[in-house]
Amino acid sequence: WQLVSPWTSQLAGLLLIGSGWGLCWTPVLPSMVDTAASRLRDVSVEVARHKVSPPVSSLFNAAAALGEALGPTLGTWVLAQGFRRGTQLLTLLLACYALATHCSDGRARVDLAAAEQPQLRREMTVHTQTHLHSVLPRSKSV
């Protein structure tokens, strides 16, 4: 007995993957820009975002292109290992990545001298955004 046809199951899976991809992808670039901008301490937040936006966007696109190219290549290699072994290898890879990301969390290391000063502490805080915004400085209304 079959609940849904294989074609319907594959289509639903692709729709879910596409939706999940967009939900994950959207906050990454603004978060990267804010993280890079927070490292520039001698300029305002708007100017810092404007300065770091081009190199961060280039890095973002290069990493995305590399992932798009390596995905099918690694997928072909994993497929040759068999389903069970391939799944175990991908699980190990993702677990190592998650551990490395957790251990290198930037919020865990705070400069104590800056943490004592509220203004610097506020500027050092990096907020992950869930919406896109312009990285250009805001124009003052007349």
Coordinates of N, CA, C and O in Angstrom, one line a residue:
W1 N 0.8 -1.2 0.0 CA 0.0 0.0 0.0 C 0.9 1.2 0.0 O 1.9 1.3 0.7
Q2 N 0.5 2.2 -0.8 CA 1.3 3.4 -1.0 C 0.5 4.6 -0.6 O -0.6 4.8 -1.2
L3 N 1.0 5.5 0.3 CA 0.3 6.7 0.6 C 0.3 7.7 -0.5 O -0.7 8.3 -0.9
V4 N 1.5 8.0 -1.0 CA 1.7 8.9 -2.2 C 2.6 8.2 -3.2 O 3.4 7.4 -2.9
S5 N 2.4 8.7 -4.4 CA 3.3 8.1 -5.5 C 4.7 8.6 -5.3 O 4.9 9.7 -4.7
P6 N 5.7 7.9 -5.8 CA 7.1 8.4 -5.8 C 7.2 9.8 -6.4 O 8.0 10.6 -5.9
W7 N 6.5 10.0 -7.5 CA 6.6 11.3 -8.1 C 6.1 12.4 -7.2 O 6.8 13.5 -7.1
T8 N 5.0 12.2 -6.6 CA 4.4 13.2 -5.6 C 5.4 13.4 -4.4 O 5.6 14.5 -4.0
S9 N 5.9 12.3 -3.9 CA 6.9 12.4 -2.8 C 8.1 13.2 -3.2 O 8.6 14.1 -2.4
Q10 N 8.7 13.0 -4.4 CA 9.8 13.7 -4.8 C 9.5 15.2 -5.0 O 10.3 16.1 -4.7
L11 N 8.4 15.5 -5.6 CA 8.0 16.9 -5.8 C 7.8 17.6 -4.5 O 8.3 18.7 -4.3
A12 N 7.1 16.9 -3.5 CA 6.9 17.5 -2.2 C 8.3 17.8 -1.5 O 8.5 18.8 -0.9
G13 N 9.2 16.8 -1.7 CA 10.5 17.0 -1.1 C 11.3 18.1 -1.7 O 11.9 18.9 -1.0
L14 N 11.2 18.3 -3.0 CA 11.9 19.4 -3.7 C 11.3 20.7 -3.2 O 12.0 21.7 -3.0
L15 N 10.0 20.8 -3.1 CA 9.3 22.0 -2.6 C 9.8 22.4 -1.2 O 10.0 23.5 -0.9
L16 N 9.8 21.4 -0.3 CA 10.3 21.6 1.1 C 11.7 22.0 1.1 O 12.1 22.9 1.9
I17 N 12.6 21.4 0.3 CA 14.0 21.7 0.3 C 14.2 23.2 -0.2 O 14.9 24.0 0.3
G18 N 13.4 23.5 -1.3 CA 13.5 24.9 -1.8 C 13.0 25.9 -0.8 O 13.7 27.0 -0.6
S19 N 12.0 25.6 -0.1 CA 11.5 26.6 0.9 C 12.5 26.7 2.1 O 12.8 27.8 2.5
G20 N 13.0 25.6 2.5 CA 14.0 25.6 3.6 C 15.3 26.3 3.2 O 15.9 27.0 4.0
W21 N 15.7 26.1 2.0 CA 16.9 26.8 1.4 C 16.7 28.3 1.5 O 17.6 29.0 2.0
G22 N 15.5 28.8 1.1 CA 15.3 30.2 1.1 C 15.2 30.8 2.5 O 15.7 31.8 2.8
L23 N 14.6 30.0 3.5 CA 14.5 30.4 4.8 C 15.9 30.5 5.5 O 16.2 31.3 6.4
C24 N 16.8 29.6 5.1 CA 18.2 29.6 5.7 C 19.1 30.6 5.0 O 19.9 31.2 5.6
W25 N 18.9 30.8 3.7 CA 19.8 31.6 2.9 C 19.6 33.1 3.1 O 20.6 33.8 3.2
T26 N 18.4 33.5 3.3 CA 18.0 34.9 3.4 C 18.8 35.7 4.6 O 19.3 36.7 4.3
P27 N 18.9 35.1 5.8 CA 19.5 35.9 6.8 C 21.0 35.8 6.8 O 21.7 36.5 7.6
V28 N 21.6 35.0 6.0 CA 23.1 34.8 6.1 C 23.9 36.0 5.6 O 24.8 36.4 6.3
L29 N 23.6 36.6 4.5 CA 24.3 37.7 4.0 C 24.3 38.9 4.9 O 25.3 39.5 5.2
P30 N 23.1 39.3 5.3 CA 23.0 40.5 6.3 C 23.8 40.2 7.6 O 24.5 41.0 8.1
S31 N 23.7 38.9 8.0 CA 24.5 38.6 9.3 C 26.0 38.6 9.0 O 26.7 39.1 9.9
M32 N 26.4 38.2 7.8 CA 27.9 38.3 7.5 C 28.3 39.7 7.4 O 29.4 40.1 7.9
V33 N 27.5 40.6 6.8 CA 27.8 42.0 6.7 C 27.9 42.6 8.1 O 28.8 43.4 8.4
D34 N 26.9 42.4 8.9 CA 26.9 42.9 10.3 C 28.1 42.5 11.1 O 28.7 43.2 11.8
T35 N 28.5 41.2 11.0 CA 29.6 40.7 11.7 C 30.9 41.3 11.2 O 31.7 41.8 12.1
A36 N 31.1 41.5 9.9 CA 32.3 42.1 9.4 C 32.3 43.6 9.8 O 33.3 44.2 10.2
A37 N 31.1 44.3 9.7 CA 31.0 45.7 10.1 C 31.3 45.9 11.5 O 31.9 47.0 11.9
S38 N 31.0 45.0 12.4 CA 31.2 45.2 13.8 C 32.7 45.2 14.2 O 33.1 45.7 15.2
R39 N 33.5 44.7 13.3 CA 35.0 44.7 13.5 C 35.6 46.0 13.2 O 36.7 46.3 13.6
L40 N 34.9 46.9 12.5 CA 35.4 48.2 12.2 C 34.9 49.2 13.3 O 33.8 49.6 13.3
R41 N 35.8 49.5 14.2 CA 35.4 50.3 15.4 C 35.5 51.8 15.2 O 35.0 52.6 16.0
D42 N 36.3 52.3 14.2 CA 36.5 53.7 14.1 C 35.5 54.5 13.2 O 35.7 55.7 13.0
V43 N 34.5 53.8 12.7 CA 33.5 54.4 11.9 C 32.1 54.1 12.3 O 31.9 53.1 13.1
S44 N 31.1 54.8 11.9 CA 29.7 54.5 12.2 C 29.3 53.2 11.6 O 29.9 52.6 10.7
V45 N 28.2 52.7 12.2 CA 27.7 51.4 11.7 C 27.3 51.4 10.2 O 27.6 50.5 9.5
E46 N 26.7 52.5 9.8 CA 26.3 52.6 8.4 C 27.4 52.6 7.5 O 27.5 51.9 6.4
V47 N 28.5 53.4 7.8 CA 29.7 53.5 7.0 C 30.4 52.1 7.0 O 30.9 51.7 5.9
A48 N 30.5 51.5 8.1 CA 31.1 50.2 8.2 C 30.4 49.2 7.3 O 31.1 48.4 6.6
R49 N 29.1 49.2 7.4 CA 28.3 48.2 6.5 C 28.6 48.5 5.0 O 28.8 47.6 4.2
H50 N 28.7 49.8 4.7 CA 29.0 50.2 3.3 C 30.4 49.8 2.9 O 30.6 49.3 1.7
K51 N 31.3 49.8 3.8 CA 32.7 49.5 3.4 C 32.9 47.9 3.3 O 33.6 47.5 2.4
V52 N 32.2 47.2 4.1 CA 32.4 45.7 4.1 C 31.5 45.0 3.1 O 31.7 43.8 2.8
S53 N 30.4 45.7 2.6 CA 29.4 45.0 1.8 C 30.0 44.3 0.5 O 29.8 43.2 0.3
P54 N 30.9 45.1 -0.3 CA 31.4 44.4 -1.5 C 32.2 43.2 -1.2 O 32.0 42.2 -1.9
P55 N 33.2 43.3 -0.3 CA 34.0 42.0 -0.1 C 33.2 40.9 0.5 O 33.4 39.7 0.1
V56 N 32.3 41.2 1.4 CA 31.5 40.2 2.0 C 30.6 39.5 1.0 O 30.4 38.3 0.9
S57 N 30.0 40.3 0.1 CA 29.1 39.8 -0.9 C 29.9 38.9 -1.9 O 29.4 37.9 -2.3
S58 N 31.2 39.3 -2.2 CA 32.0 38.5 -3.1 C 32.3 37.2 -2.5 O 32.3 36.1 -3.1
L59 N 32.7 37.2 -1.2 CA 33.0 36.0 -0.5 C 31.7 35.1 -0.4 O 31.8 33.8 -0.6
F60 N 30.6 35.7 -0.1 CA 29.3 34.9 -0.1 C 29.0 34.2 -1.4 O 28.7 33.0 -1.4
N61 N 29.2 35.0 -2.5 CA 28.9 34.4 -3.8 C 29.9 33.3 -4.2 O 29.6 32.3 -4.8
A62 N 31.2 33.5 -3.8 CA 32.2 32.6 -4.1 C 32.0 31.3 -3.4 O 32.1 30.2 -3.9
A63 N 31.6 31.4 -2.1 CA 31.3 30.2 -1.3 C 30.1 29.4 -1.8 O 30.1 28.2 -1.9
A64 N 29.1 30.2 -2.2 CA 27.9 29.6 -2.8 C 28.2 28.9 -4.1 O 27.8 27.7 -4.3
A65 N 29.0 29.5 -5.0 CA 29.4 28.8 -6.2 C 30.2 27.6 -6.0 O 30.1 26.6 -6.7
L66 N 31.2 27.7 -5.0 CA 32.0 26.5 -4.7 C 31.1 25.3 -4.2 O 31.3 24.2 -4.6
G67 N 30.1 25.7 -3.3 CA 29.2 24.7 -2.8 C 28.4 24.1 -3.9 O 28.1 22.8 -4.0
E68 N 27.9 24.9 -4.9 CA 27.1 24.4 -6.0 C 28.0 23.4 -6.9 O 27.4 22.5 -7.5
A69 N 29.2 23.7 -7.0 CA 30.1 22.9 -7.8 C 30.5 21.6 -7.1 O 30.6 20.5 -7.6
L70 N 30.8 21.7 -5.8 CA 31.3 20.6 -5.0 C 30.1 19.6 -4.6 O 30.4 18.4 -4.5
G71 N 28.9 20.1 -4.5 CA 27.8 19.3 -4.1 C 27.6 18.1 -5.0 O 27.6 16.9 -4.5
P72 N 27.4 18.3 -6.3 CA 27.3 17.1 -7.2 C 28.5 16.2 -7.3 O 28.4 15.0 -7.4
T73 N 29.7 16.8 -7.2 CA 30.9 16.0 -7.2 C 31.0 15.1 -6.0 O 31.3 13.9 -6.1
L74 N 30.8 15.7 -4.8 CA 30.8 14.8 -3.6 C 29.6 13.9 -3.6 O 29.8 12.7 -3.1
G75 N 28.5 14.3 -4.1 CA 27.3 13.4 -4.1 C 27.6 12.2 -5.0 O 27.2 11.1 -4.6
T76 N 28.3 12.4 -6.1 CA 28.6 11.2 -6.9 C 29.6 10.3 -6.2 O 29.4 9.1 -6.3
W77 N 30.5 10.8 -5.5 CA 31.4 10.0 -4.7 C 30.7 9.2 -3.6 O 30.9 8.1 -3.4
V78 N 29.8 9.9 -2.9 CA 29.1 9.3 -1.8 C 28.2 8.2 -2.3 O 28.0 7.2 -1.7
L79 N 27.5 8.5 -3.5 CA 26.7 7.5 -4.1 C 27.4 6.2 -4.3 O 26.9 5.1 -4.2
A80 N 28.7 6.3 -4.7 CA 29.5 5.1 -5.0 C 29.8 4.3 -3.7 O 30.1 3.1 -3.8
Q81 N 29.7 4.9 -2.6 CA 29.9 4.2 -1.3 C 28.8 3.4 -0.8 O 28.9 2.6 0.1
G82 N 27.6 3.5 -1.4 CA 26.4 2.9 -1.0 C 25.6 3.8 -0.1 O 26.1 4.7 0.5
F83 N 24.3 3.5 0.0 CA 23.4 4.4 0.7 C 23.8 4.5 2.2 O 23.9 5.6 2.8
R84 N 23.9 3.4 2.9 CA 24.2 3.4 4.3 C 25.5 4.1 4.6 O 25.6 4.9 5.5
R85 N 26.6 3.7 4.0 CA 27.9 4.3 4.2 C 27.9 5.8 3.8 O 28.5 6.6 4.5
G86 N 27.3 6.1 2.7 CA 27.2 7.5 2.3 C 26.4 8.4 3.3 O 26.9 9.5 3.6
T87 N 25.3 7.9 3.8 CA 24.6 8.6 4.8 C 25.4 8.8 6.1 O 25.4 9.9 6.7
Q88 N 26.2 7.8 6.5 CA 27.0 7.9 7.6 C 28.1 8.9 7.4 O 28.4 9.7 8.3
L89 N 28.7 8.9 6.2 CA 29.8 9.9 5.9 C 29.2 11.3 5.9 O 29.8 12.3 6.5
L90 N 28.0 11.5 5.3 CA 27.4 12.9 5.3 C 27.1 13.3 6.8 O 27.2 14.5 7.1
T91 N 26.6 12.4 7.6 CA 26.2 12.7 8.9 C 27.5 13.1 9.7 O 27.4 14.1 10.5
L92 N 28.5 12.4 9.5 CA 29.8 12.7 10.2 C 30.3 14.1 9.8 O 30.7 14.9 10.6
L93 N 30.2 14.4 8.5 CA 30.7 15.7 8.0 C 29.8 16.8 8.6 O 30.4 17.8 9.0
L94 N 28.5 16.6 8.6 CA 27.7 17.7 9.1 C 27.8 17.8 10.6 O 27.8 19.0 11.2
A95 N 28.1 16.7 11.4 CA 28.3 16.8 12.8 C 29.6 17.5 13.1 O 29.7 18.4 14.0
C96 N 30.6 17.3 12.3 CA 31.9 18.0 12.5 C 31.8 19.4 12.2 O 32.3 20.3 13.0
Y97 N 31.0 19.8 11.2 CA 30.8 21.2 10.9 C 30.0 21.9 12.0 O 30.3 23.0 12.4
A98 N 29.0 21.2 12.5 CA 28.2 21.8 13.6 C 29.0 22.0 14.8 O 28.9 23.0 15.5
L99 N 29.9 21.1 15.1 CA 30.8 21.2 16.3 C 31.8 22.3 16.1 O 32.0 23.1 17.0
A100 N 32.3 22.4 14.9 CA 33.3 23.5 14.7 C 32.6 24.9 14.7 O 33.2 25.8 15.3
T101 N 31.4 25.0 14.2 CA 30.6 26.2 14.3 C 30.3 26.6 15.7 O 30.5 27.7 16.1
H102 N 29.9 25.6 16.5 CA 29.6 25.8 17.9 C 30.8 26.3 18.7 O 30.7 27.2 19.5
C103 N 31.9 25.7 18.4 CA 33.2 26.0 19.2 C 33.7 27.3 18.8 O 34.5 27.9 19.6
S104 N 33.5 27.8 17.6 CA 34.0 29.1 17.1 C 33.0 30.2 17.2 O 33.2 31.2 16.5
D105 N 32.0 30.1 18.0 CA 31.0 31.1 18.2 C 31.6 32.4 18.7 O 32.2 32.4 19.7
G106 N 31.5 33.5 17.9 CA 32.2 34.7 18.2 C 31.6 35.4 19.5 O 32.3 36.2 20.1
R107 N 30.4 35.1 19.8 CA 29.8 35.7 21.0 C 30.5 35.2 22.3 O 30.4 35.8 23.4
A108 N 31.2 34.0 22.2 CA 31.8 33.4 23.4 C 33.1 34.2 23.8 O 33.4 34.2 25.0
R109 N 33.7 34.9 22.9 CA 34.9 35.7 23.2 C 34.6 37.2 23.1 O 34.4 37.8 22.1
V110 N 34.6 37.8 24.3 CA 34.3 39.2 24.4 C 35.5 39.9 24.9 O 36.1 39.5 25.9
D111 N 35.9 41.0 24.3 CA 37.0 41.8 24.8 C 36.5 42.4 26.2 O 35.6 43.2 26.2
L112 N 37.2 42.1 27.2 CA 36.8 42.6 28.6 C 36.8 44.1 28.7 O 35.9 44.7 29.3
A113 N 37.8 44.7 28.2 CA 37.9 46.2 28.3 C 36.7 46.8 27.6 O 36.2 47.8 28.1
A114 N 36.4 46.3 26.4 CA 35.2 46.9 25.7 C 33.9 46.5 26.4 O 33.0 47.3 26.3
A115 N 33.9 45.4 27.0 CA 32.6 44.9 27.6 C 32.3 45.8 28.8 O 31.1 45.9 29.2
E116 N 33.3 46.5 29.4 CA 33.0 47.3 30.6 C 32.4 48.7 30.1 O 31.9 49.4 30.9
Q117 N 32.6 49.0 28.9 CA 32.0 50.3 28.4 C 30.8 50.0 27.6 O 30.8 49.4 26.6
P118 N 29.6 50.5 28.1 CA 28.3 50.2 27.4 C 28.3 50.6 25.9 O 27.8 49.9 25.1
Q119 N 28.9 51.8 25.5 CA 28.8 52.2 24.1 C 29.6 51.2 23.2 O 29.1 50.8 22.2
L120 N 30.8 50.8 23.6 CA 31.5 49.8 22.8 C 30.9 48.4 22.9 O 30.8 47.7 21.9
R121 N 30.3 48.0 24.0 CA 29.6 46.7 24.1 C 28.4 46.7 23.1 O 28.2 45.7 22.4
R122 N 27.7 47.8 23.0 CA 26.5 47.9 22.1 C 27.0 47.8 20.7 O 26.4 47.1 19.9
E123 N 28.1 48.4 20.3 CA 28.6 48.4 19.0 C 29.2 47.0 18.6 O 29.2 46.6 17.5
M124 N 29.7 46.3 19.6 CA 30.3 45.0 19.3 C 29.3 43.9 19.1 O 29.5 42.9 18.6
T125 N 28.1 44.1 19.7 CA 27.0 43.1 19.6 C 26.6 42.9 18.1 O 26.4 43.8 17.4
V126 N 26.6 41.6 17.7 CA 26.2 41.2 16.4 C 24.8 40.6 16.5 O 24.6 39.7 17.2
H127 N 23.9 41.1 15.7 CA 22.5 40.6 15.7 C 22.3 39.9 14.4 O 22.5 40.5 13.3
T128 N 21.8 38.7 14.4 CA 21.4 38.0 13.2 C 20.1 38.6 12.8 O 19.2 38.7 13.5
Q129 N 20.1 39.0 11.5 CA 18.8 39.6 11.0 C 18.0 38.5 10.3 O 18.5 37.6 9.7
T130 N 16.7 38.8 10.3 CA 15.8 37.9 9.6 C 15.2 38.6 8.4 O 14.3 38.1 7.8
H131 N 15.7 39.8 8.1 CA 15.1 40.6 7.0 C 16.3 41.3 6.3 O 17.3 41.5 6.9
L132 N 16.1 41.5 5.0 CA 17.2 42.2 4.3 C 17.0 43.7 4.4 O 15.9 44.2 4.5
H133 N 18.1 44.4 4.5 CA 18.1 45.8 4.6 C 19.2 46.4 3.7 O 20.1 45.7 3.3
S134 N 19.1 47.6 3.4 CA 20.2 48.3 2.5 C 21.4 48.5 3.4 O 21.3 48.8 4.5
V135 N 22.6 48.2 2.8 CA 23.8 48.4 3.4 C 24.3 49.9 3.2 O 25.3 50.3 3.8
L136 N 23.6 50.6 2.4 CA 24.0 52.0 2.2 C 23.6 52.9 3.3 O 22.6 52.6 4.0
P137 N 24.4 53.9 3.6 CA 24.1 54.8 4.7 C 22.7 55.4 4.5 O 22.3 55.7 3.3
R138 N 22.0 55.6 5.5 CA 20.6 56.3 5.4 C 20.8 57.7 5.1 O 21.6 58.4 5.7
S139 N 20.0 58.2 4.2 CA 20.0 59.6 3.8 C 19.2 60.4 4.8 O 18.1 59.9 5.3
K140 N 19.7 61.6 5.2 CA 18.9 62.4 6.2 C 17.8 63.1 5.4 O 18.1 63.7 4.4
S141 N 16.6 63.1 5.9 CA 15.5 63.8 5.2 C 15.6 65.3 5.5 O 16.0 65.7 6.6
V142 N 15.3 66.1 4.5 CA 15.4 67.5 4.7 C 14.1 68.1 5.2 O 13.0 67.7 5.0

